[in-house]
Coordinates of C-alpha atoms and ligand atoms in Angstrom, one line a residue:
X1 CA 96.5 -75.0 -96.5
X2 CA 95.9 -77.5 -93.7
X3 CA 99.2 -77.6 -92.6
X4 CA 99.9 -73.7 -92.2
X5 CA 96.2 -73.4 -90.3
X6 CA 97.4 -76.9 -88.4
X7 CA 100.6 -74.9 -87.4
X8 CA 99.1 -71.7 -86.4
X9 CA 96.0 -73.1 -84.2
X10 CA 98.7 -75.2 -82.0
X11 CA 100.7 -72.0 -81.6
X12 CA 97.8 -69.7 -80.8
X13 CA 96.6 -71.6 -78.6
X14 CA 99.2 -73.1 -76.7
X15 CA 100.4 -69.2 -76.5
X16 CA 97.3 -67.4 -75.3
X17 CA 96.1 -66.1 -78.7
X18 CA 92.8 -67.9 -78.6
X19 CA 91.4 -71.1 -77.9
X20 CA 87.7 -73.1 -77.8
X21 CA 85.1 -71.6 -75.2
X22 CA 84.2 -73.5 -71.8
X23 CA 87.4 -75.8 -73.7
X24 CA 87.4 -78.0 -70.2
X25 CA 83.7 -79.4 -71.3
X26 CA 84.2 -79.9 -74.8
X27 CA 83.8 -76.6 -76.4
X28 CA 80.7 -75.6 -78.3
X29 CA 81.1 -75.0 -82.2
X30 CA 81.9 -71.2 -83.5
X31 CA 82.5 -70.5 -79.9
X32 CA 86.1 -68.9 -78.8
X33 CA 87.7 -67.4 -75.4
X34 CA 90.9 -64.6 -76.6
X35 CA 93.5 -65.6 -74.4
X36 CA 95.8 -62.8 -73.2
X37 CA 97.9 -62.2 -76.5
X38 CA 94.5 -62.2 -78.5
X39 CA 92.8 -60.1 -76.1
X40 CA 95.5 -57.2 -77.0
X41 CA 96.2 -58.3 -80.9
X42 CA 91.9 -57.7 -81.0
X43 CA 92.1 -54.3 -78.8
X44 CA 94.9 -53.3 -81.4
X45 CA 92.8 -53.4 -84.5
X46 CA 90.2 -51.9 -82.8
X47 CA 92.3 -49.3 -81.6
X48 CA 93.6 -48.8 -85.0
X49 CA 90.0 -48.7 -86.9
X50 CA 89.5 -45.5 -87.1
X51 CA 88.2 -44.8 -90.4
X52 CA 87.4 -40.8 -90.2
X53 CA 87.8 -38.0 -87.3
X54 CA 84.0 -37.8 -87.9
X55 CA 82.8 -40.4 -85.9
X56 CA 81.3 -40.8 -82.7
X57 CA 81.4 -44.2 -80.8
X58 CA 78.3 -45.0 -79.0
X59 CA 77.4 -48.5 -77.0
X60 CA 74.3 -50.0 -76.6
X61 CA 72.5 -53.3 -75.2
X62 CA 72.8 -56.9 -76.8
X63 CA 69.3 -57.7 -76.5
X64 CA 66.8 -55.7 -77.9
X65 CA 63.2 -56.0 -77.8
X66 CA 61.4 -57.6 -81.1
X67 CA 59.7 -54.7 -82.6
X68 CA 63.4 -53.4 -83.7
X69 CA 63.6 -56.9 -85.4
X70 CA 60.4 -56.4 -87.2
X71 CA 61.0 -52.8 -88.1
X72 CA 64.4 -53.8 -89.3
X73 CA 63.3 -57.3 -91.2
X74 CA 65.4 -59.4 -89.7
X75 CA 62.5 -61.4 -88.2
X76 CA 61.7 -61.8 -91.6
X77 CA 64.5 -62.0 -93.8
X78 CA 67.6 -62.7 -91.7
X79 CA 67.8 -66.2 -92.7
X80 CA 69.9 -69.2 -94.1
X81 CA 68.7 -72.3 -96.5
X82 CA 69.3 -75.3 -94.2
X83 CA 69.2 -79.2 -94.9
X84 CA 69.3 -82.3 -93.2
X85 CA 71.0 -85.3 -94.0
X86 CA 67.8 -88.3 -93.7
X87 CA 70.6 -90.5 -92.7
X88 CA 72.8 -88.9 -89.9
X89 CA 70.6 -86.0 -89.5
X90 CA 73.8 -83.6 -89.7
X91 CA 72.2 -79.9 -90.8
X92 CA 74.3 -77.9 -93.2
X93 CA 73.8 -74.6 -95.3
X94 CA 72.5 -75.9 -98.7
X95 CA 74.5 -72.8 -100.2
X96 CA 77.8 -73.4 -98.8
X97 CA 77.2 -77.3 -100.2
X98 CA 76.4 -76.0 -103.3
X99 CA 79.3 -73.3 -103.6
X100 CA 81.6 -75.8 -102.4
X101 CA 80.8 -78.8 -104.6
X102 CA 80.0 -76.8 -107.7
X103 CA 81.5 -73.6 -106.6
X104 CA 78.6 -71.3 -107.9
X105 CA 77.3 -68.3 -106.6
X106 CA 73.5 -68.8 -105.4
X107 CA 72.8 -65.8 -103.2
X108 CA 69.7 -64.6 -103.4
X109 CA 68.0 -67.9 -105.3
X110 CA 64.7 -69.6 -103.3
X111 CA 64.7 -72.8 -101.8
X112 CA 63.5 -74.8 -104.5
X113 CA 66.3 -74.0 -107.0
X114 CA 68.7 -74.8 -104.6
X115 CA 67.1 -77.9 -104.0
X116 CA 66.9 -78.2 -108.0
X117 CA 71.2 -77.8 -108.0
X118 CA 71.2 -80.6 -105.1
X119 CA 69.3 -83.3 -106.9
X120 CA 70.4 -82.3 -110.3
X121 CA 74.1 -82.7 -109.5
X122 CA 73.6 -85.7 -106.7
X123 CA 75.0 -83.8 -104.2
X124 CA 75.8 -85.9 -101.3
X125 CA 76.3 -84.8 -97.1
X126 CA 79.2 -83.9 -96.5
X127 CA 79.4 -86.1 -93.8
X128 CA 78.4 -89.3 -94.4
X129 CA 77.8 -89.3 -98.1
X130 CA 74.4 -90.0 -98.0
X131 CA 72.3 -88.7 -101.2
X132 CA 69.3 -88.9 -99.1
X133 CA 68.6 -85.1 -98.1
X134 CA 65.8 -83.4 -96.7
X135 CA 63.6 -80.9 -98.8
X136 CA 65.5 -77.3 -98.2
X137 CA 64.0 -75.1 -95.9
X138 CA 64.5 -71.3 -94.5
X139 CA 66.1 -70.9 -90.6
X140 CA 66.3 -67.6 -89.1
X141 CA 69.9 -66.9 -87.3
X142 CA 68.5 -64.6 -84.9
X143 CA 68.6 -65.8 -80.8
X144 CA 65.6 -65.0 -78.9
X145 CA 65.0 -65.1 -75.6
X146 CA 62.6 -64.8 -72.9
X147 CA 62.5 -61.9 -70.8
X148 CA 61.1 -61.5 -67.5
X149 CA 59.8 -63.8 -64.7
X150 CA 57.6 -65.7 -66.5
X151 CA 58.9 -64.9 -69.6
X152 CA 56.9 -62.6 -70.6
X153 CA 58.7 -60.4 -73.1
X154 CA 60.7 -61.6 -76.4
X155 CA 64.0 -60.1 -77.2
X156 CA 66.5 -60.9 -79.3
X157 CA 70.7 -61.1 -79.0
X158 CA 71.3 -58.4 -82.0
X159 CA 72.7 -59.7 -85.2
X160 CA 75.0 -56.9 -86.0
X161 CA 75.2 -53.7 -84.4
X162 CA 74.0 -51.4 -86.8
X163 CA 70.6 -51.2 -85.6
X164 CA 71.8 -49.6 -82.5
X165 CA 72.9 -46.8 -83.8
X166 CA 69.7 -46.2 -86.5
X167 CA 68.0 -46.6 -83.2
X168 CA 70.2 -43.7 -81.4
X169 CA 70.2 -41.6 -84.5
X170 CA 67.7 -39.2 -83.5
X171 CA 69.2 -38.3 -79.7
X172 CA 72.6 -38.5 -81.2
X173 CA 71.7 -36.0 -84.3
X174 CA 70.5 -33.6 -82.0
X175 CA 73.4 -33.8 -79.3
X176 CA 76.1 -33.3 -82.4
X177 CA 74.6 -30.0 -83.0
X178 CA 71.9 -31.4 -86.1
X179 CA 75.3 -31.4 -88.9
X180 CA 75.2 -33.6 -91.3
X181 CA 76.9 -36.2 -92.2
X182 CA 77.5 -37.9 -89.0
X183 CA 78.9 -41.2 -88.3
X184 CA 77.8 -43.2 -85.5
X185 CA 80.5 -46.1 -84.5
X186 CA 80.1 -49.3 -82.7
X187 CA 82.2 -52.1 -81.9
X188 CA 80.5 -54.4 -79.6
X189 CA 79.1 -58.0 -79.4
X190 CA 76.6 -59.9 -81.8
X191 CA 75.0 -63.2 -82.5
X192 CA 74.1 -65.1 -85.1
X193 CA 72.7 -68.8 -85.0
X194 CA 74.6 -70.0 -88.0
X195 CA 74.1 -73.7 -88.8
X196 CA 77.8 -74.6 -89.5
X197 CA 80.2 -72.6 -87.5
X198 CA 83.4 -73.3 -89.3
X199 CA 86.6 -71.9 -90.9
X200 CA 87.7 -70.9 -87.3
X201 CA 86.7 -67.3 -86.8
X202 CA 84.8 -67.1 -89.9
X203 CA 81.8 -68.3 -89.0
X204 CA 80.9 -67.7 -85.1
X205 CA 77.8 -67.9 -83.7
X206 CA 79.1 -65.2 -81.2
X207 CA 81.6 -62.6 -82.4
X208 CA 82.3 -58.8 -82.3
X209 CA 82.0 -56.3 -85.1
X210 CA 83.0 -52.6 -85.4
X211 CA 80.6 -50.8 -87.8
X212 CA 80.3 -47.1 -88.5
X213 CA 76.5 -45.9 -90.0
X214 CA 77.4 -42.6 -92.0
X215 CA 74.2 -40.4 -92.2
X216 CA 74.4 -38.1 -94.8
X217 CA 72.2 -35.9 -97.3
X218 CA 71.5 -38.0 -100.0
X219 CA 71.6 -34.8 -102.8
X220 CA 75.2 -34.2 -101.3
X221 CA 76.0 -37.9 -101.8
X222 CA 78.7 -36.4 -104.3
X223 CA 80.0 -33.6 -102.5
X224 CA 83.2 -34.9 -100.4
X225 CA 85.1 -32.5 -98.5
X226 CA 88.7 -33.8 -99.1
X227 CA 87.8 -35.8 -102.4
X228 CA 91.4 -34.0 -103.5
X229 CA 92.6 -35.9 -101.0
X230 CA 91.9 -39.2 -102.8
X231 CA 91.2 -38.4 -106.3
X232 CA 94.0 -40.1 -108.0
X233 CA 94.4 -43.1 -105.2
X234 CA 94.1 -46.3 -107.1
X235 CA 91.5 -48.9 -106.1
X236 CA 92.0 -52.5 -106.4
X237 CA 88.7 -53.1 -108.1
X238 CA 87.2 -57.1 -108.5
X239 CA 84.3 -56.4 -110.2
X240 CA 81.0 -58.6 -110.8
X241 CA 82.9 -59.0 -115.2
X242 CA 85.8 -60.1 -114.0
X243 CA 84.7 -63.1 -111.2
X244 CA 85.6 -65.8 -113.9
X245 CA 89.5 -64.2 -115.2
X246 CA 89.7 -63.4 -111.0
X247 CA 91.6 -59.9 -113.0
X248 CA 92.0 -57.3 -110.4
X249 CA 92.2 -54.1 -111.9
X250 CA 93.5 -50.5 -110.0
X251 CA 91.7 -47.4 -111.2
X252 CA 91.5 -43.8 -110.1
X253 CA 89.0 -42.9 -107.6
X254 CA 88.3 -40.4 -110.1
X255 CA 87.8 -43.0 -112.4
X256 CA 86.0 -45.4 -110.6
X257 CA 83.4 -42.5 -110.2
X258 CA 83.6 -41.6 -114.1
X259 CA 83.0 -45.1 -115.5
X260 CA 81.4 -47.2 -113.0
X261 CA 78.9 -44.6 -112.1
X262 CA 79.4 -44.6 -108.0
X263 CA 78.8 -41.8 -105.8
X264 CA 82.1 -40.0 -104.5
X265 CA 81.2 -40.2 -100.9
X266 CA 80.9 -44.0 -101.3
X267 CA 84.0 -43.9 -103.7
X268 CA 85.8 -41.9 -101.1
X269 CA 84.9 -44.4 -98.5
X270 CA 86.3 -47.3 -100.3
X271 CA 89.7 -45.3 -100.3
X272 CA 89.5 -44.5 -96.7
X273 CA 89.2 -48.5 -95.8
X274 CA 91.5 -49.6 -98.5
X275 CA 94.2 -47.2 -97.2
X276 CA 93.1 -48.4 -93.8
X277 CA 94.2 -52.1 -94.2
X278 CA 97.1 -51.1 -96.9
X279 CA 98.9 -48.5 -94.8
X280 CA 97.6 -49.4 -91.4
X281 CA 97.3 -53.2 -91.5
X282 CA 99.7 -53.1 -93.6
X283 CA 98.4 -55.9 -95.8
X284 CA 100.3 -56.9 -98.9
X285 CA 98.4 -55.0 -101.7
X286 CA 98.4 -58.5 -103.7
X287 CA 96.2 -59.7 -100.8
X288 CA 93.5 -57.6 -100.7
X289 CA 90.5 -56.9 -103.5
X290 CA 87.5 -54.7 -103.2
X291 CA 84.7 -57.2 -104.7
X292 CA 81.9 -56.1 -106.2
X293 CA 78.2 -57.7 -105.1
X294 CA 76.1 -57.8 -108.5
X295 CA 72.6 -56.9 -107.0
X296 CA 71.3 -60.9 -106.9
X297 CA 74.0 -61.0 -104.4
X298 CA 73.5 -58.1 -102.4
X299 CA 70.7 -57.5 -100.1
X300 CA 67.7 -55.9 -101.6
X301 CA 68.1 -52.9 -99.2
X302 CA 71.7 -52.0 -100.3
X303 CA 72.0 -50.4 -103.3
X304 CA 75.6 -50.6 -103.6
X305 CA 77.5 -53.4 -102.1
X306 CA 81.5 -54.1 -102.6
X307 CA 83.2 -56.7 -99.8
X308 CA 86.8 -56.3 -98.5
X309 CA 88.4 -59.3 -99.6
X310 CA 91.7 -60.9 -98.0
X311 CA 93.6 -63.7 -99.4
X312 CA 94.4 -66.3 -96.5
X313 CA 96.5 -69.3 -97.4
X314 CA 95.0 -71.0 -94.4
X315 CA 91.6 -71.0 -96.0
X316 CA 92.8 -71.4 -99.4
X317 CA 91.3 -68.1 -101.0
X318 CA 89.8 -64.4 -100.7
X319 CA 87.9 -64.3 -97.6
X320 CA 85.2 -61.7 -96.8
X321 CA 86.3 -59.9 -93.9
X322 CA 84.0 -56.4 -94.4
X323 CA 81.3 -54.7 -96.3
X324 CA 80.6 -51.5 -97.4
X325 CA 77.1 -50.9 -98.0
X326 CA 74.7 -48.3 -99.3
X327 CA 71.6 -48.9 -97.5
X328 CA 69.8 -45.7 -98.6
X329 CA 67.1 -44.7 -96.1
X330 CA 65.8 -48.2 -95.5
X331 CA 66.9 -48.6 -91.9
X332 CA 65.2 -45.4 -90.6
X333 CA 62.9 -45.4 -92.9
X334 CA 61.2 -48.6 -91.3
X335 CA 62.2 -47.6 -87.7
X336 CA 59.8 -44.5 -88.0
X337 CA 57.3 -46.4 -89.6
X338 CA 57.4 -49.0 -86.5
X339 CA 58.2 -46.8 -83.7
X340 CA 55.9 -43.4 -84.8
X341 CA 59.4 -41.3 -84.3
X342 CA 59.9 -39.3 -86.5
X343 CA 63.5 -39.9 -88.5
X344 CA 63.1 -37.0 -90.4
X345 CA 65.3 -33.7 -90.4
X346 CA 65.8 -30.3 -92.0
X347 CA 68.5 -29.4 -94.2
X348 CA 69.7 -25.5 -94.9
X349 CA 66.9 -25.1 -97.4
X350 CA 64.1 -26.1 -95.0
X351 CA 63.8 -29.4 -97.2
X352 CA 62.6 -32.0 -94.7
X353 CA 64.4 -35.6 -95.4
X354 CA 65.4 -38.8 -93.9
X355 CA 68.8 -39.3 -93.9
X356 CA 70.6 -42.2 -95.7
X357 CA 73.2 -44.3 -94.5
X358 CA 76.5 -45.8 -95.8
X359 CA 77.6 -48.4 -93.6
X360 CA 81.4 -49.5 -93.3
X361 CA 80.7 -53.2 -91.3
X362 CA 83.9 -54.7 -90.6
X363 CA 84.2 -58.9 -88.9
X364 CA 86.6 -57.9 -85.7
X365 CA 86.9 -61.5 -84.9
X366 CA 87.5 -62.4 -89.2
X367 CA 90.3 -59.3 -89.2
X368 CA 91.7 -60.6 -86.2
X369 CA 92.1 -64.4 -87.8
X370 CA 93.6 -62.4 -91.4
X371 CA 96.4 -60.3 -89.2
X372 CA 97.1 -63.9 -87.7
X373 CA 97.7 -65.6 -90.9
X374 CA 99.1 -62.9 -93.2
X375 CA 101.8 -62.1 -90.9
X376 CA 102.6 -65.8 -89.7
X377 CA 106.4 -66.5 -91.3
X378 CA 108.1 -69.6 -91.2
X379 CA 111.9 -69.8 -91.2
X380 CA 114.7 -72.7 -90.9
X381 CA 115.1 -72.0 -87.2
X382 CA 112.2 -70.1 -86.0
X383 CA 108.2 -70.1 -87.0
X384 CA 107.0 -66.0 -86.0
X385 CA 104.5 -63.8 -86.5
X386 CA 105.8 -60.4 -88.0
X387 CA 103.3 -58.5 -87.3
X388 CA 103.0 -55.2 -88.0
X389 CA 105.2 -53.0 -85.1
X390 CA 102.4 -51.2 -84.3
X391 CA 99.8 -54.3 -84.2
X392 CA 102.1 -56.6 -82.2
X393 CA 100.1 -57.8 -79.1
X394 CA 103.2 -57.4 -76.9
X395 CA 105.1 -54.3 -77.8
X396 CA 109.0 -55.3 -75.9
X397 CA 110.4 -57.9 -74.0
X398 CA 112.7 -57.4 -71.0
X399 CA 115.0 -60.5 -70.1
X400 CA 118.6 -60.3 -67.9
X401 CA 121.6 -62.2 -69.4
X402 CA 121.4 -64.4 -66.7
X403 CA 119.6 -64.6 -63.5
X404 CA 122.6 -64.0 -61.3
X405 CA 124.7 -60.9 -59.9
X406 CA 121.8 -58.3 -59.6
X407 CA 121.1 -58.8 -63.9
X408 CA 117.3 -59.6 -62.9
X409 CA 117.2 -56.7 -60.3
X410 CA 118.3 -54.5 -63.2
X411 CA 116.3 -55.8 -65.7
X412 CA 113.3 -55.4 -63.4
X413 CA 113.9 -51.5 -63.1
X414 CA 114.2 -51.4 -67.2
X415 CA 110.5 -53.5 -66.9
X416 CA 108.7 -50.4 -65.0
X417 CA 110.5 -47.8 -66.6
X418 CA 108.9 -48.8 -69.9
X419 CA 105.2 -49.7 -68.3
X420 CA 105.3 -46.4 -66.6
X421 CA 106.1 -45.0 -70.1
X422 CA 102.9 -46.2 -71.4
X423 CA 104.2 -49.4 -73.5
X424 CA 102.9 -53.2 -73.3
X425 CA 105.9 -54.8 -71.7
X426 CA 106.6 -58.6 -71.1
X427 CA 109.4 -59.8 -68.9
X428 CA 110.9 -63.0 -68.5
X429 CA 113.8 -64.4 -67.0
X430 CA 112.9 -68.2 -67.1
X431 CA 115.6 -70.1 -69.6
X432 CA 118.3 -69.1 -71.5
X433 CA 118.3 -65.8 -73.8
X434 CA 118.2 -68.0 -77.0
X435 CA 115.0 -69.5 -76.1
X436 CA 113.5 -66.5 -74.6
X437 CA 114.3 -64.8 -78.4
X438 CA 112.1 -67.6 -79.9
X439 CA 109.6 -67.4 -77.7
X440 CA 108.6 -63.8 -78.2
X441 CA 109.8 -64.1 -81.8
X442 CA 106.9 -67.2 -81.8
X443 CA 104.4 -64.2 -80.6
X444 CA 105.3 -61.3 -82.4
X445 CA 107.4 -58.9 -80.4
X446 CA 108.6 -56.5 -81.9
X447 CA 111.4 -55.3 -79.7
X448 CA 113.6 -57.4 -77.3
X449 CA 115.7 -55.8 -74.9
X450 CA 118.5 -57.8 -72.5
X451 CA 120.4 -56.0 -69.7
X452 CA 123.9 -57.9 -69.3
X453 CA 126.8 -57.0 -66.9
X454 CA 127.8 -54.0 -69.6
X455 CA 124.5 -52.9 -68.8
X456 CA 125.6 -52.5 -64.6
X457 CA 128.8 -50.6 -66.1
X458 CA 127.3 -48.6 -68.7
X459 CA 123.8 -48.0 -67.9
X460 CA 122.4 -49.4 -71.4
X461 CA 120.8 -52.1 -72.6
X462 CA 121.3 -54.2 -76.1
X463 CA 117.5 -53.6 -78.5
X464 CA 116.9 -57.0 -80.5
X465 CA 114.7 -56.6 -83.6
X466 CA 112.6 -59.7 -84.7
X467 CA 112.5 -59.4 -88.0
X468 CA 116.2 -59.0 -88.3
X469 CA 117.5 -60.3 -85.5
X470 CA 120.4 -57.3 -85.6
X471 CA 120.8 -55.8 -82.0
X472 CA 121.8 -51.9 -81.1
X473 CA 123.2 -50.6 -77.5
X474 CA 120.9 -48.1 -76.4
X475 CA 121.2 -46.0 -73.0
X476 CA 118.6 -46.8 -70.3
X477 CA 117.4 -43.0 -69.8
X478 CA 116.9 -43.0 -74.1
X479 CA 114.8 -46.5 -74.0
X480 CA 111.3 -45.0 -73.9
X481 CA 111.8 -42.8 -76.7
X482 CA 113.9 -45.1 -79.0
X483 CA 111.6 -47.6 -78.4
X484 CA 108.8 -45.2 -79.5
X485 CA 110.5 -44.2 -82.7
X486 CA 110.9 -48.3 -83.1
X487 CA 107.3 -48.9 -83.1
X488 CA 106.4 -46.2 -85.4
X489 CA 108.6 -47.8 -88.3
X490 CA 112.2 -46.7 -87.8
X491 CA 114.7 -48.8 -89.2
X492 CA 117.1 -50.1 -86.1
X493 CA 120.1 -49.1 -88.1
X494 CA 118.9 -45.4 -87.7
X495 CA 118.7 -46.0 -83.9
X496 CA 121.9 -47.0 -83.4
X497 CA 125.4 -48.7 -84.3
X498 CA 124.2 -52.8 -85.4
X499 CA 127.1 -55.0 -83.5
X500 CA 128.0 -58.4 -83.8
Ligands
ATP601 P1 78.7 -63.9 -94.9 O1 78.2 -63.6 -96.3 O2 80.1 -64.3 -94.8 O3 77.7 -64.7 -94.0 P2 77.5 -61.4 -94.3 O4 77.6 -60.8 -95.6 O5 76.2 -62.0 -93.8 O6 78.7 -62.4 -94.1 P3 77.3 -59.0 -92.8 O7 76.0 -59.2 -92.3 O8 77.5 -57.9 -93.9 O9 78.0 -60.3 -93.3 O10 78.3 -58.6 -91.6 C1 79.3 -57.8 -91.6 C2 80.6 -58.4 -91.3 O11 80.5 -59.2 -90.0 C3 81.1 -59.4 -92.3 O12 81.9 -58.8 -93.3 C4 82.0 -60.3 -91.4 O13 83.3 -59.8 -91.3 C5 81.3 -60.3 -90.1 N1 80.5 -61.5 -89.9 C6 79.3 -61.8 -90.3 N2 78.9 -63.0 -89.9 C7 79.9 -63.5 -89.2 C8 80.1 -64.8 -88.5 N3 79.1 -65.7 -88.4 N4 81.2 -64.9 -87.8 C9 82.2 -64.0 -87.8 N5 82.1 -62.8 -88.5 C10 81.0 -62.6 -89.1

């Protein structure tokens, strides 16, 4: 829906949520700078992705030298079908043209076919109409660079960050006392040349991820420690049958390992990053599907492949926003054969292995842009965000009545009390309270609070909720922990007396 995305680009980024990169000189395309508000809202989600207590974050380098990329195949497969349009010589993905003319799947088809589906359906550019396009041909996304005075070494920006950790599994194995499985986190920085950046943070050409690599046994790929723990949670299943009816059927984890034949520990990893965006996120269960790669789609490394899905009505449909893949041992697998080091390891029986990996890969910068347009409201007298309490980029507000007779002095004291108490505060005392409502109702925040002369008298304060716009009194020296209880869920009518 143009005008919903329309709406919520003017207010992000006349608000500090996020706006073009190097703006001032015309931007570049699937560039973005987070502005202040963003910069937190992001922080947030990665604060809050925290998909096991078995993981280990680690952090590595951007650039990394070529042989990984060989090892790994991205210098031979990490690559997109591009065009040209003979006329205005725009480049485009012939996939994306083809999906979104004829909207049909051709993952995983060669060159030729696709140029087949172009001239077979007179497909035209999307930007000047022209039928005239050029033969389609393979471009790899990776950036390299030149390293060195003279240049002399090739590296390349990282495409994701899961190499990183295949490439610290052995130190990292060793330093966690050689148990199995491990999962190595990272959330950092990576790059992909894609030929059209679009859909705002959907496709950048520079964007963060947060991916975990699980190593594990594969012959205890069906032994899960707290499978109890999930066995009857219901899984909102898309599967490859069902693309055409769009039916999104719920079934047991128990179930989904009975009849679709999947492994518990990836079953039980599904659970953990449903829950995540269900009872964290706190996405509307209608909004989210766990879709099912049929294995033309899928990479040939993963064996098993379902995307999380999020409906966005600015984009007008389920967007990808994460993968969980079964990559077997492919990853280290190649990374001993390049490198000589071995990847192997002993289990209890003295049965030498590689390990395999299941990765959870999640698009920071794609979950960021879903939180932003899930939780965007619009009402007769006021357009908010109601995010999540928890989620909200700026956690309370602090404004006096007026700026007169010591209100702001007050108000000031209220400000500290609450940084010093650990929360992300905000205060303003610029404009009338009315306005200063809409303004932090226009960025989320949770929790307003305004001192006013009963405050000098009484020591207390009135709490404004967003979403209801009902206020409470609440003493100053019980702010911090009322507040608290506020931003883990409780209702303000069990906070306090609701007055007119
Ligand atoms: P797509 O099919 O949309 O190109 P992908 O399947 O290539 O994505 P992965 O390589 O599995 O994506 O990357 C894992 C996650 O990283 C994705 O689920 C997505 O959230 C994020 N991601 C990938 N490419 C981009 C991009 N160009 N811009 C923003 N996020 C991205």
């Amino acid at each position: 829906m143009q005008r919903k995305l329309d709406k919520i680009m003017a207010i992000c980024e006349k608000r500090g949520f996020f706006f073009p990169s190097a703006e001032i000189y015309g931007g570049k395309a699937g560039f973005w700078t987070y502005g202040h508000l963003g910069t937190l809202l992001k922080r947030k989600f990665e604060n809050e992705w925290n998909l096991d207590e078995n993981f280990y974050e680690i952090e590595d380098c951007n650039l990394l030298p070529e042989q990984v990329f060989v090892s790994s195949g991205h210098l031979e497969h990490f690559r997109d079908p591009l065009t040209e349009c003979k006329k205005c010589h725009f480049r485009f993905r012939a996939d994306e043209l083809i999906e979104d003319e004829l909207n049909i799947n051709v993952e995983g088809i060669k060159a030729e076919a696709m140029d087949k589906i172009i001239r077979d359906n007179n497909l035209k550019c999307p930007k000047c109409g022209s039928r005239e396009l050029t033969k389609v041909r393979w471009f790899n996304m990776m950036f390299e660079l030149k390293v060195g005075a003279v240049g002399e070494e090739t590296m390349y920006l990282r495409p994701e960050t899961a190499q990183s950790a295949y490439l610290s599994f052995k130190r990292e194995f060793y330093a966690l006392r050689e148990k199995l499985p491990i999962g190595l986190a990272i959330i950092g920085k990576a790059y992909r040349n894609e030929i059209s950046p679009r859909q705002v943070f959907f496709r950048l050409r520079e964007f963060t991820q947060a991916e975990l690599q699980i190593f594990f046994d594969p012959k205890k790929i069906n032994e899960v420690e707290n499978w109890n723990k999930v066995r009857r949670y219901k899984l909102r299943m898309f599967l490859a049958k069902n693309r055409k009816s769009k039916k999104v059927v719920e079934m047991s984890c128990e179930d989904v390992v009975k009849k679709l034949n999947l492994p518990k520990m990836y079953v039980y990893y599904l659970a953990m990053v449903q829950r995540f965006y269900l009872n964290i996120l706190k996405i509307p269960k209608e909004k989210f599907r766990l879709k099912e790669l049929t294995e033309k789609e899928r990479a040939f490394y993963n064996k098993i492949h379902y995307d999380v899905e999020l409906f966005l009505e600015t984009l007008e449909g389920f967007k990808e926003v994460a993968g969980i893949h079964y990559r077997t041992d492919y990853d280290l697998r190649n990374h001993q054969e390049g490198s000589k080091e071995s990847m192997e390891v002993i289990n209890e029986k003295k049965e030498k292995f590689i390990p395999h990996v299941l990765e959870l890969s999640f698009g920071v910068d794609r979950n960021v842009f879903s939180i932003v347009d899930i939780f965007f409201k619009e009402e007769k007298e006021r357009n908010l965000f109601v995010f999540p309490r928890k989620l909200a980029p700026i956690e309370v507000a602090i404004f006096p009545l007026v700026r007169k007779d010591k209100l702001p002095q007050k108000a000031r004291k209220v400000f500290s009390l609450l940084k010093d108490s650990g929360f992300i505060v905000f205060y303003d005392e610029k404009g009338s309270i009315g306005r200063m409502y809409r303004r932090m109702d226009e960025i989320g925040c949770p929790a307003m609070i305004t001192i006013d002369y009963d405050s000098l008298k009484n020591d207390d304060c009135t709490l404004r909720d967003r979403d209801t716009m009902k206020q409470i009194r609440v003493k100053i020296d019980e702010l911090p922990q009322t507040i608290l209880k506020f931003l883990n869920g409780e209702k303000l009518t069990k906070l306090g007396k609701i007055f007119k």
